[in-house]
Amino acid sequence: MSSRRRSGVEDRLIQQAFVYELDPTPEQARRFASHAGAARYAYNWGIQQIAEHLEAFKKAKDAGGELPVYPDHFALCKMWTRHKDDPANGLEWVGEHFVGTFQAALRDAHGAWKKFFDSRGGRRKGRPVGRPRFKSRHRSTASFQVHGSTLRIGEHRMALSRNPAQEGRPKKVRVQVHRSVVLPKIGPVRVKEKTTKLLALLRKAPAVCPPCGGAGKVPAKGGDAEMRRCAACKGSGQVPYARLVRGTVSRTASGRWFISLTVERVRPVRITPTRRQRAGGTVGVDWGVRHLATLSTGEVIDNPRYLEKAQAKLRRAERALARTVQGSRGREKARHRVAVLHGRVAALRLDHVEKATSRLVHDHDRIVIEGWDVAGVLAGGREGLPARTRRTRNRAVADAGIGMARRKVIHKANWYGTQVTVVGRHEPTGRTCAACGQVRAKPVPPAEERFVCPSCGHGDDRRVNSARVLVRLAGSDPAPAAGETPTRDETR
């Protein structure tokens, strides 16, 4: 057993995304848009090729002839090479773009059809996936992918001249600033944040391969005694501590360019809770709109309601947009103002959810949450509910970011040794008494703020009661209430 495992931490080979906002020059922004358009063209071409194959397959099957072979990603790439090299197609502009951008677009096209077939065949969980559609220049997100050795983190060095009035100082001071990323066919692009952290990971020495433990071999599939070569280290027993896999450049509706760098790295992951998490114990979380989360300890996490606060500005911006002429420069400016407001709301909501979920994960060793479907609640509604009331309710639920908070709690818990228990979506948590477990016949009316048990007379805030019911359903001891200090024995 390694020292890391004994200390409650083990190394794992994972993929992590590092997102940076780019600061391109006008020429670089035009190159970005050109690459995004090229990727969209290749994606639509791949979708069309598979659709034509399905039509040919259907006709051959009805005629009883030889069935054509379904094109996979590699077949699509070969077909694309013949298509772009044909002078009759007029695709001379393809050579001005990175070749990996077209390969990634064709891979996405093939993956879209695969998700559709797996969904129809019952091999994919979740809601049904529709037939792939073409990407539109006006409605789809402008994005493209790059990869390979030419994708790297750049280094900028600034030379600061000394002040002539200060004698005895060195003439120049070399300051190394890591604020650029080098993209193939485009070159170095400045980013608005320092990339020092990522560059330090990329410069680290190779590490022992976590999947095989340095042996270079792993058990074969099926549980047999045979061993096969480890795919991560290719039998060498060592892997790069961090390496760039790909970069996805995308543009938001407000015109800001971002790059998401997918990095395969060795990350220390906690497998046992810390002393701080053990002191926090188990906590139930009741998600809501009035408060983003109500904990079984009685603590509440506020819902800032950023969208509601921005409604006045959004109404004025939307009205100004509605008065503009289609295709005019004024309409583009008005649309940009609306997009900036929505982008700010989304950024503020994400920041609040990130901080709230991180505190939950770091303060408790077990978190119990409800499993109700947020998207289903937004899509449905009570019968007879006025459309305006339903629209206001859905906007408030979406503004809270409940679904995003649940996903982030589950995601972060895998890295920091916290256990997350998801209670079934049909459990009557709002009608159950946290003291005796008696289930009421009717739910608590929305106008009432307290839950009163008709059996034992227990009364509590309805949201705190629901959170404590979650802990009861999980079969764990609750965390200390707000204001209580755990004893010394409880913190060990």
Coordinates of C-alpha atoms in Angstrom, one line a residue:
M1 CA 0.0 0.0 0.0
S2 CA 1.4 3.4 -1.0
S3 CA 1.9 6.2 1.4
R4 CA -0.7 8.2 -0.5
R5 CA -3.3 5.5 0.0
R6 CA -2.4 5.2 3.7
S7 CA -2.9 8.9 4.1
G8 CA -6.4 8.7 2.5
V9 CA -5.3 10.0 -0.9
E10 CA -4.6 8.0 -4.1
D11 CA -3.5 9.1 -7.5
R12 CA -5.9 8.6 -10.4
L13 CA -5.6 9.3 -14.1
I14 CA -8.4 11.6 -15.1
Q15 CA -9.4 14.1 -17.7
Q16 CA -9.9 17.7 -16.5
A17 CA -10.9 20.8 -18.3
F18 CA -9.2 24.2 -17.9
V19 CA -11.3 27.0 -19.3
Y20 CA -9.7 30.4 -20.2
E21 CA -11.2 33.5 -21.9
L22 CA -9.2 34.5 -25.0
D23 CA -8.3 38.0 -25.9
P24 CA -7.8 37.7 -29.7
T25 CA -6.8 40.4 -32.1
P26 CA -9.4 41.3 -34.8
E27 CA -7.5 39.2 -37.3
Q28 CA -7.4 36.2 -34.9
A29 CA -11.1 36.6 -34.2
R30 CA -11.8 36.4 -38.0
R31 CA -9.7 33.2 -38.1
F32 CA -11.7 31.8 -35.2
A33 CA -14.9 32.5 -37.0
S34 CA -13.5 31.0 -40.2
H35 CA -12.5 27.8 -38.4
A36 CA -15.9 27.6 -36.7
G37 CA -17.6 27.9 -40.1
A38 CA -15.4 25.2 -41.6
A39 CA -16.2 22.9 -38.7
R40 CA -19.9 23.5 -39.2
Y41 CA -19.6 22.7 -42.9
A42 CA -17.8 19.4 -42.2
Y43 CA -20.3 18.5 -39.5
N44 CA -23.3 19.1 -41.8
W45 CA -21.5 17.2 -44.6
G46 CA -21.0 14.2 -42.3
I47 CA -24.6 14.3 -41.2
Q48 CA -25.7 14.3 -44.8
Q49 CA -23.5 11.5 -45.8
I50 CA -24.8 9.1 -43.2
A51 CA -28.4 10.2 -44.0
E52 CA -27.8 9.3 -47.6
H53 CA -26.3 6.0 -46.6
L54 CA -29.5 5.2 -44.6
E55 CA -31.6 5.9 -47.7
A56 CA -29.4 3.7 -49.8
F57 CA -29.6 1.0 -47.2
K58 CA -33.4 1.1 -47.1
K59 CA -33.6 0.9 -50.9
A60 CA -31.1 -2.0 -51.1
K61 CA -33.0 -3.9 -48.4
D62 CA -36.3 -3.4 -50.1
A63 CA -34.8 -4.5 -53.5
G64 CA -33.0 -7.5 -51.9
G65 CA -29.6 -6.4 -53.1
E66 CA -26.3 -6.1 -51.4
L67 CA -26.5 -3.9 -48.4
P68 CA -24.0 -1.0 -48.2
V69 CA -21.5 -0.8 -45.2
Y70 CA -22.3 1.8 -42.6
P71 CA -19.6 4.4 -42.6
D72 CA -17.7 4.9 -39.3
H73 CA -15.6 7.9 -38.3
F74 CA -12.5 6.7 -40.3
A75 CA -14.6 6.0 -43.4
L76 CA -16.1 9.5 -43.1
C77 CA -12.6 10.9 -43.0
K78 CA -11.6 9.0 -46.1
M79 CA -14.7 10.2 -47.9
W80 CA -14.0 13.8 -46.8
T81 CA -10.5 13.6 -48.2
R82 CA -11.8 12.6 -51.7
H83 CA -14.5 15.2 -51.4
K84 CA -12.2 18.1 -50.6
D85 CA -9.6 17.1 -53.2
D86 CA -12.1 17.1 -56.0
P87 CA -11.6 20.5 -57.9
A88 CA -15.3 20.4 -59.0
N89 CA -16.4 21.0 -55.4
G90 CA -14.5 24.3 -55.0
L91 CA -13.1 23.6 -51.6
E92 CA -9.7 25.3 -52.0
W93 CA -10.3 27.1 -48.7
V94 CA -10.0 23.9 -46.7
G95 CA -6.2 24.1 -46.8
E96 CA -6.3 27.4 -44.8
H97 CA -7.7 25.6 -41.8
F98 CA -6.3 23.0 -39.3
V99 CA -6.9 19.5 -40.5
G100 CA -7.8 18.3 -37.0
T101 CA -10.8 20.7 -37.0
F102 CA -12.5 18.7 -39.8
Q103 CA -11.6 15.4 -38.2
A104 CA -13.2 16.4 -34.9
A105 CA -16.3 17.7 -36.7
L106 CA -16.7 14.4 -38.6
R107 CA -16.3 12.5 -35.3
D108 CA -19.0 14.6 -33.7
A109 CA -21.3 13.9 -36.7
H110 CA -20.8 10.2 -36.4
G111 CA -21.3 10.4 -32.6
A112 CA -24.6 12.3 -33.1
W113 CA -26.0 9.5 -35.2
K114 CA -24.7 6.8 -32.8
K115 CA -26.5 8.5 -29.9
F116 CA -29.7 8.5 -32.0
F117 CA -29.4 4.8 -32.8
D118 CA -28.5 3.9 -29.2
S119 CA -31.4 5.8 -27.9
R120 CA -33.8 4.1 -30.3
G121 CA -32.3 0.7 -29.5
G122 CA -32.6 1.1 -25.7
R123 CA -28.8 1.2 -25.3
R124 CA -28.7 4.8 -24.0
K125 CA -30.2 5.9 -20.7
G126 CA -32.1 9.1 -20.2
R127 CA -34.6 10.9 -22.4
P128 CA -34.9 10.0 -26.1
V129 CA -32.4 11.5 -28.5
G130 CA -33.8 13.0 -31.7
R131 CA -32.5 12.6 -35.2
P132 CA -29.4 14.7 -35.8
R133 CA -30.1 18.1 -37.5
F134 CA -27.9 20.4 -39.4
K135 CA -26.1 23.2 -37.6
S136 CA -27.2 26.7 -38.5
R137 CA -24.9 29.7 -38.8
H138 CA -27.3 31.9 -36.9
R139 CA -28.6 29.5 -34.2
S140 CA -25.8 27.1 -33.4
T141 CA -22.8 28.0 -31.2
A142 CA -19.6 28.9 -33.1
S143 CA -17.0 26.4 -32.0
F144 CA -14.1 24.2 -33.3
Q145 CA -11.6 21.8 -31.9
V146 CA -7.8 21.6 -32.3
H147 CA -5.3 19.0 -31.1
G148 CA -1.8 17.7 -31.7
S149 CA 1.7 18.8 -30.8
T150 CA 1.2 22.3 -32.1
L151 CA -1.4 23.0 -29.4
R152 CA 0.6 24.2 -26.4
I153 CA 0.8 26.8 -23.7
G154 CA 2.9 29.8 -24.8
E155 CA 5.3 31.9 -22.8
H156 CA 5.5 35.7 -23.0
R157 CA 8.4 37.6 -21.5
M158 CA 8.3 41.3 -20.8
A159 CA 11.5 43.4 -20.3
L160 CA 11.0 46.3 -17.8
S161 CA 13.5 49.1 -18.2
R162 CA 14.9 50.6 -15.0
N163 CA 14.1 54.1 -13.8
P164 CA 16.9 56.4 -14.6
A165 CA 16.5 58.1 -11.3
Q166 CA 17.2 54.9 -9.4
E167 CA 20.9 54.2 -9.6
G168 CA 22.4 50.9 -8.7
R169 CA 19.4 48.9 -10.0
P170 CA 19.8 46.4 -12.9
K171 CA 19.2 47.8 -16.3
K172 CA 16.4 45.4 -17.2
V173 CA 14.2 43.0 -15.2
R174 CA 13.0 39.9 -17.0
V175 CA 9.4 39.0 -15.9
Q176 CA 7.9 35.8 -17.3
V177 CA 4.2 36.0 -17.9
H178 CA 2.2 32.9 -19.0
R179 CA -0.8 34.4 -20.7
S180 CA -1.0 32.8 -24.1
V181 CA -2.0 29.6 -25.8
V182 CA -0.6 28.5 -29.2
L183 CA -3.2 27.2 -31.7
P184 CA -2.3 25.4 -34.9
K185 CA -2.7 27.5 -38.1
I186 CA -3.5 30.6 -35.9
G187 CA -0.4 31.0 -33.6
P188 CA -0.1 32.4 -30.1
V189 CA -3.3 33.9 -28.7
R190 CA -3.4 36.0 -25.6
V191 CA -5.6 34.8 -22.7
K192 CA -7.1 37.0 -20.0
E193 CA -5.9 34.8 -17.1
K194 CA -2.6 33.4 -16.1
T195 CA -1.9 29.8 -17.3
T196 CA 0.9 29.3 -14.7
K197 CA -1.0 26.6 -12.9
L198 CA -1.6 24.5 -16.0
L199 CA 1.9 25.1 -17.3
A200 CA 3.4 23.9 -14.0
L201 CA 1.4 20.6 -14.3
L202 CA 2.6 20.1 -17.9
R203 CA 6.2 20.6 -16.8
K204 CA 6.1 18.0 -14.0
A205 CA 8.2 14.8 -14.4
P206 CA 6.4 11.6 -15.5
A207 CA 4.5 9.7 -12.8
V208 CA 3.8 6.1 -12.0
C209 CA 0.9 4.9 -14.1
P210 CA -2.2 4.8 -11.7
P211 CA -4.2 2.2 -13.7
C212 CA -1.5 -0.5 -13.5
G213 CA 0.5 0.8 -10.6
G214 CA 3.7 0.8 -12.6
A215 CA 3.6 -2.8 -13.7
G216 CA 2.7 -2.1 -17.3
K217 CA 0.0 -4.7 -17.3
V218 CA -3.6 -4.9 -16.2
P219 CA -6.1 -7.8 -15.9
A220 CA -7.8 -8.7 -19.1
K221 CA -11.5 -8.1 -19.5
G222 CA -13.8 -10.8 -18.3
G223 CA -12.0 -11.4 -15.0
D224 CA -9.6 -14.0 -16.5
A225 CA -6.1 -14.6 -15.1
E226 CA -4.5 -13.4 -18.3
M227 CA -2.8 -10.0 -18.2
R228 CA -2.8 -7.5 -21.1
R229 CA -0.7 -4.4 -21.7
C230 CA -1.9 -1.3 -20.0
A231 CA -3.5 1.1 -22.5
A232 CA -2.7 4.2 -20.4
C233 CA 1.1 3.8 -20.3
K234 CA 1.5 1.3 -23.2
G235 CA 3.4 -1.1 -21.0
S236 CA 6.1 1.4 -19.8
G237 CA 4.7 1.8 -16.3
Q238 CA 4.9 5.6 -16.5
V239 CA 2.6 8.3 -17.9
P240 CA 3.1 12.1 -18.3
Y241 CA 1.9 13.9 -15.2
A242 CA -0.2 16.1 -17.5
R243 CA -0.7 16.3 -21.2
L244 CA -2.9 18.4 -23.5
V245 CA -5.5 16.2 -25.3
R246 CA -7.5 18.8 -27.2
G247 CA -8.7 22.4 -27.1
T248 CA -12.2 23.5 -27.9
V249 CA -12.6 27.2 -28.9
S250 CA -16.1 28.6 -28.7
R251 CA -17.9 31.9 -28.8
T252 CA -20.7 33.0 -26.5
A253 CA -23.7 35.0 -27.6
S254 CA -22.1 38.2 -26.3
G255 CA -19.1 37.6 -28.6
R256 CA -16.5 36.5 -26.0
W257 CA -14.2 33.7 -27.1
F258 CA -13.2 30.9 -24.7
I259 CA -11.0 27.9 -24.9
S260 CA -11.6 24.7 -23.0
L261 CA -8.4 22.7 -22.7
T262 CA -8.9 19.0 -22.0
V263 CA -6.0 17.8 -19.9
E264 CA -5.2 14.1 -19.0
R265 CA -3.4 14.4 -15.7
V266 CA -2.5 12.5 -12.6
R267 CA -4.7 13.9 -9.8
P268 CA -4.5 13.1 -6.1
V269 CA -8.1 12.1 -5.1
R270 CA -9.3 11.7 -1.5
I271 CA -10.8 8.3 -0.8
T272 CA -11.5 8.9 2.9
P273 CA -13.1 12.0 4.5
T274 CA -11.0 14.5 6.3
R275 CA -11.4 15.4 10.0
R276 CA -13.4 18.5 9.0
Q277 CA -15.8 16.4 6.9
R278 CA -16.2 13.8 9.7
A279 CA -17.0 16.6 12.1
G280 CA -19.7 17.8 9.7
G281 CA -21.3 14.3 9.5
T282 CA -24.3 13.6 7.3
V283 CA -26.4 16.4 6.1
G284 CA -29.6 16.5 4.1
V285 CA -30.1 19.1 1.4
D286 CA -33.6 20.4 0.4
W287 CA -33.2 22.3 -2.8
G288 CA -35.7 25.2 -3.4
V289 CA -36.4 28.6 -4.9
R290 CA -36.8 30.8 -1.8
H291 CA -33.5 29.5 -0.6
L292 CA -31.2 27.6 -2.9
A293 CA -30.6 24.9 -0.2
T294 CA -32.0 24.3 3.2
L295 CA -29.8 22.0 5.3
S296 CA -30.9 19.5 8.0
T297 CA -28.8 21.5 10.4
G298 CA -31.1 24.5 10.0
E299 CA -28.7 26.4 7.9
V300 CA -29.9 28.0 4.7
I301 CA -28.0 28.9 1.5
D302 CA -29.5 32.0 0.0
N303 CA -30.7 32.2 -3.6
P304 CA -29.5 35.6 -4.9
R305 CA -32.0 35.6 -7.8
Y306 CA -29.7 37.3 -10.2
L307 CA -32.2 36.9 -13.1
E308 CA -35.0 38.5 -11.2
K309 CA -32.7 41.4 -10.2
A310 CA -31.8 42.0 -13.9
Q311 CA -35.4 41.8 -15.2
A312 CA -35.8 45.6 -15.4
K313 CA -32.7 46.0 -17.6
L314 CA -33.6 43.0 -19.6
R315 CA -37.1 44.3 -20.3
R316 CA -35.7 47.6 -21.6
A317 CA -33.1 45.8 -23.7
E318 CA -35.6 43.3 -25.2
R319 CA -38.0 46.1 -26.1
A320 CA -35.2 48.0 -27.8
L321 CA -34.4 44.8 -29.7
A322 CA -38.0 44.3 -30.8
R323 CA -38.1 47.8 -32.3
T324 CA -35.1 47.2 -34.6
V325 CA -35.1 46.2 -38.2
Q326 CA -34.1 42.7 -39.2
G327 CA -30.6 42.5 -40.5
S328 CA -29.6 46.0 -39.5
R329 CA -26.5 47.1 -37.5
G330 CA -28.8 48.5 -34.8
R331 CA -30.4 45.1 -34.3
E332 CA -27.0 43.5 -33.9
K333 CA -26.1 46.0 -31.3
A334 CA -29.3 45.6 -29.4
R335 CA -28.9 41.8 -29.6
H336 CA -25.4 42.1 -28.1
R337 CA -26.7 44.2 -25.2
V338 CA -29.3 41.5 -24.4
A339 CA -26.6 38.8 -24.6
V340 CA -24.2 40.7 -22.3
L341 CA -26.9 40.9 -19.6
H342 CA -27.8 37.2 -19.9
G343 CA -24.1 36.3 -19.8
R344 CA -23.5 38.4 -16.7
V345 CA -26.5 36.7 -14.9
A346 CA -25.2 33.2 -15.9
A347 CA -21.6 34.0 -14.7
L348 CA -22.9 35.3 -11.3
R349 CA -25.1 32.3 -10.9
L350 CA -22.3 29.9 -11.7
D351 CA -20.0 31.6 -9.2
H352 CA -22.5 31.3 -6.4
V353 CA -23.3 27.7 -7.1
E354 CA -19.6 26.8 -7.3
K355 CA -18.9 28.3 -3.9
A356 CA -22.0 26.9 -2.3
T357 CA -21.4 23.3 -3.5
S358 CA -17.7 23.4 -2.6
R359 CA -18.5 24.4 0.9
L360 CA -21.0 21.6 1.2
V361 CA -18.5 19.0 -0.1
H362 CA -15.7 20.2 2.2
D363 CA -17.8 20.4 5.3
H364 CA -19.6 17.0 5.3
D365 CA -18.6 13.4 4.7
R366 CA -22.1 12.4 3.4
I367 CA -24.7 14.5 1.6
V368 CA -28.2 13.3 1.0
I369 CA -30.2 15.0 -1.8
E370 CA -33.5 14.5 -3.5
G371 CA -33.8 12.8 -6.9
W372 CA -36.6 14.8 -8.4
D373 CA -36.3 15.8 -12.0
V374 CA -35.8 19.6 -12.4
A375 CA -36.2 19.5 -16.2
G376 CA -39.5 17.5 -15.8
V377 CA -40.8 20.1 -13.4
L378 CA -40.0 22.9 -15.9
A379 CA -41.6 21.0 -18.8
G380 CA -44.8 20.0 -16.9
G381 CA -47.1 21.9 -14.6
R382 CA -50.2 21.7 -12.6
E383 CA -53.5 21.3 -14.4
G384 CA -55.4 24.5 -14.5
L385 CA -52.4 26.7 -13.6
P386 CA -52.5 30.0 -15.6
A387 CA -49.8 30.2 -18.2
R388 CA -48.4 33.4 -16.7
T389 CA -48.1 31.8 -13.3
R390 CA -46.5 28.7 -14.7
R391 CA -44.0 30.9 -16.7
T392 CA -43.1 32.9 -13.6
R393 CA -42.6 29.7 -11.6
N394 CA -40.4 28.1 -14.3
R395 CA -38.3 31.2 -14.5
A396 CA -37.7 31.2 -10.8
V397 CA -36.8 27.6 -10.7
A398 CA -34.4 28.0 -13.6
D399 CA -32.9 31.1 -12.0
A400 CA -32.0 29.1 -8.9
G401 CA -29.8 26.7 -10.7
I402 CA -30.9 23.6 -8.8
G403 CA -30.0 21.1 -11.5
M404 CA -26.5 22.6 -11.9
A405 CA -26.0 22.6 -8.1
R406 CA -26.9 18.9 -7.9
R407 CA -24.6 17.9 -10.7
K408 CA -21.7 19.8 -9.2
V409 CA -22.2 18.3 -5.7
I410 CA -22.0 14.8 -7.2
H411 CA -19.0 15.7 -9.4
K412 CA -17.0 17.3 -6.6
A413 CA -17.8 14.6 -4.2
N414 CA -15.8 12.1 -6.3
W415 CA -12.7 14.1 -5.8
Y416 CA -12.8 15.0 -2.1
G417 CA -13.9 11.8 -0.4
T418 CA -17.6 12.8 0.2
Q419 CA -20.4 10.2 -0.3
V420 CA -23.5 11.5 -2.0
T421 CA -26.8 9.6 -1.6
V422 CA -29.7 10.4 -4.0
V423 CA -33.1 9.6 -2.6
G424 CA -35.8 8.4 -5.0
R425 CA -37.8 11.1 -6.8
H426 CA -41.1 9.6 -5.6
E427 CA -40.3 9.6 -1.9
P428 CA -42.9 11.7 0.0
T429 CA -40.3 13.8 1.8
G430 CA -42.7 16.8 2.0
R431 CA -45.4 14.8 3.7
T432 CA -43.2 12.7 6.1
C433 CA -42.5 13.7 9.7
A434 CA -38.8 13.8 10.6
A435 CA -39.5 12.8 14.2
C436 CA -41.7 9.8 14.0
G437 CA -41.7 8.9 10.3
Q438 CA -45.5 9.2 9.9
V439 CA -46.6 10.1 6.4
R440 CA -49.4 12.7 6.0
A441 CA -52.3 11.9 3.7
K442 CA -52.1 15.4 2.1
P443 CA -49.1 17.6 1.5
V444 CA -48.5 20.8 3.3
P445 CA -50.2 23.7 1.5
P446 CA -47.7 26.1 -0.1
A447 CA -49.0 29.0 2.0
E448 CA -48.0 27.2 5.3
E449 CA -44.3 27.6 6.4
R450 CA -44.4 25.0 9.2
F451 CA -44.8 21.3 9.1
V452 CA -47.0 19.9 11.9
C453 CA -47.3 16.2 12.3
P454 CA -50.9 15.1 13.1
S455 CA -49.6 11.9 14.8
C456 CA -46.9 13.1 17.3
G457 CA -47.4 16.9 17.2
H458 CA -43.8 17.6 16.0
G459 CA -43.5 21.0 14.4
D460 CA -40.7 22.5 12.4
D461 CA -40.0 24.6 9.3
R462 CA -41.2 22.6 6.3
R463 CA -37.9 22.8 4.4
V464 CA -35.8 21.8 7.5
N465 CA -38.2 18.9 8.1
S466 CA -37.8 17.7 4.5
A467 CA -34.0 17.9 4.8
R468 CA -34.1 15.9 8.0
V469 CA -36.4 13.3 6.4
L470 CA -33.7 12.8 3.7
V471 CA -31.2 12.0 6.4
R472 CA -33.7 9.6 8.0
L473 CA -34.3 7.9 4.7
A474 CA -30.6 7.5 4.2
G475 CA -30.3 5.7 7.5
S476 CA -27.6 8.0 8.9
D477 CA -27.1 10.0 12.0
P478 CA -27.7 13.7 11.4
A479 CA -25.0 16.4 11.5
P480 CA -24.9 18.7 14.5
A481 CA -27.5 21.5 14.3
A482 CA -26.4 25.0 13.5
G483 CA -24.7 26.6 16.5
E484 CA -23.8 23.2 18.1
T485 CA -20.1 22.4 18.6
P486 CA -19.1 18.7 18.1
T487 CA -17.3 17.1 21.0
R488 CA -13.7 16.1 20.7
D489 CA -14.5 12.4 20.3
E490 CA -16.8 13.3 17.3
T491 CA -14.1 15.1 15.4
R492 CA -11.6 12.2 15.5

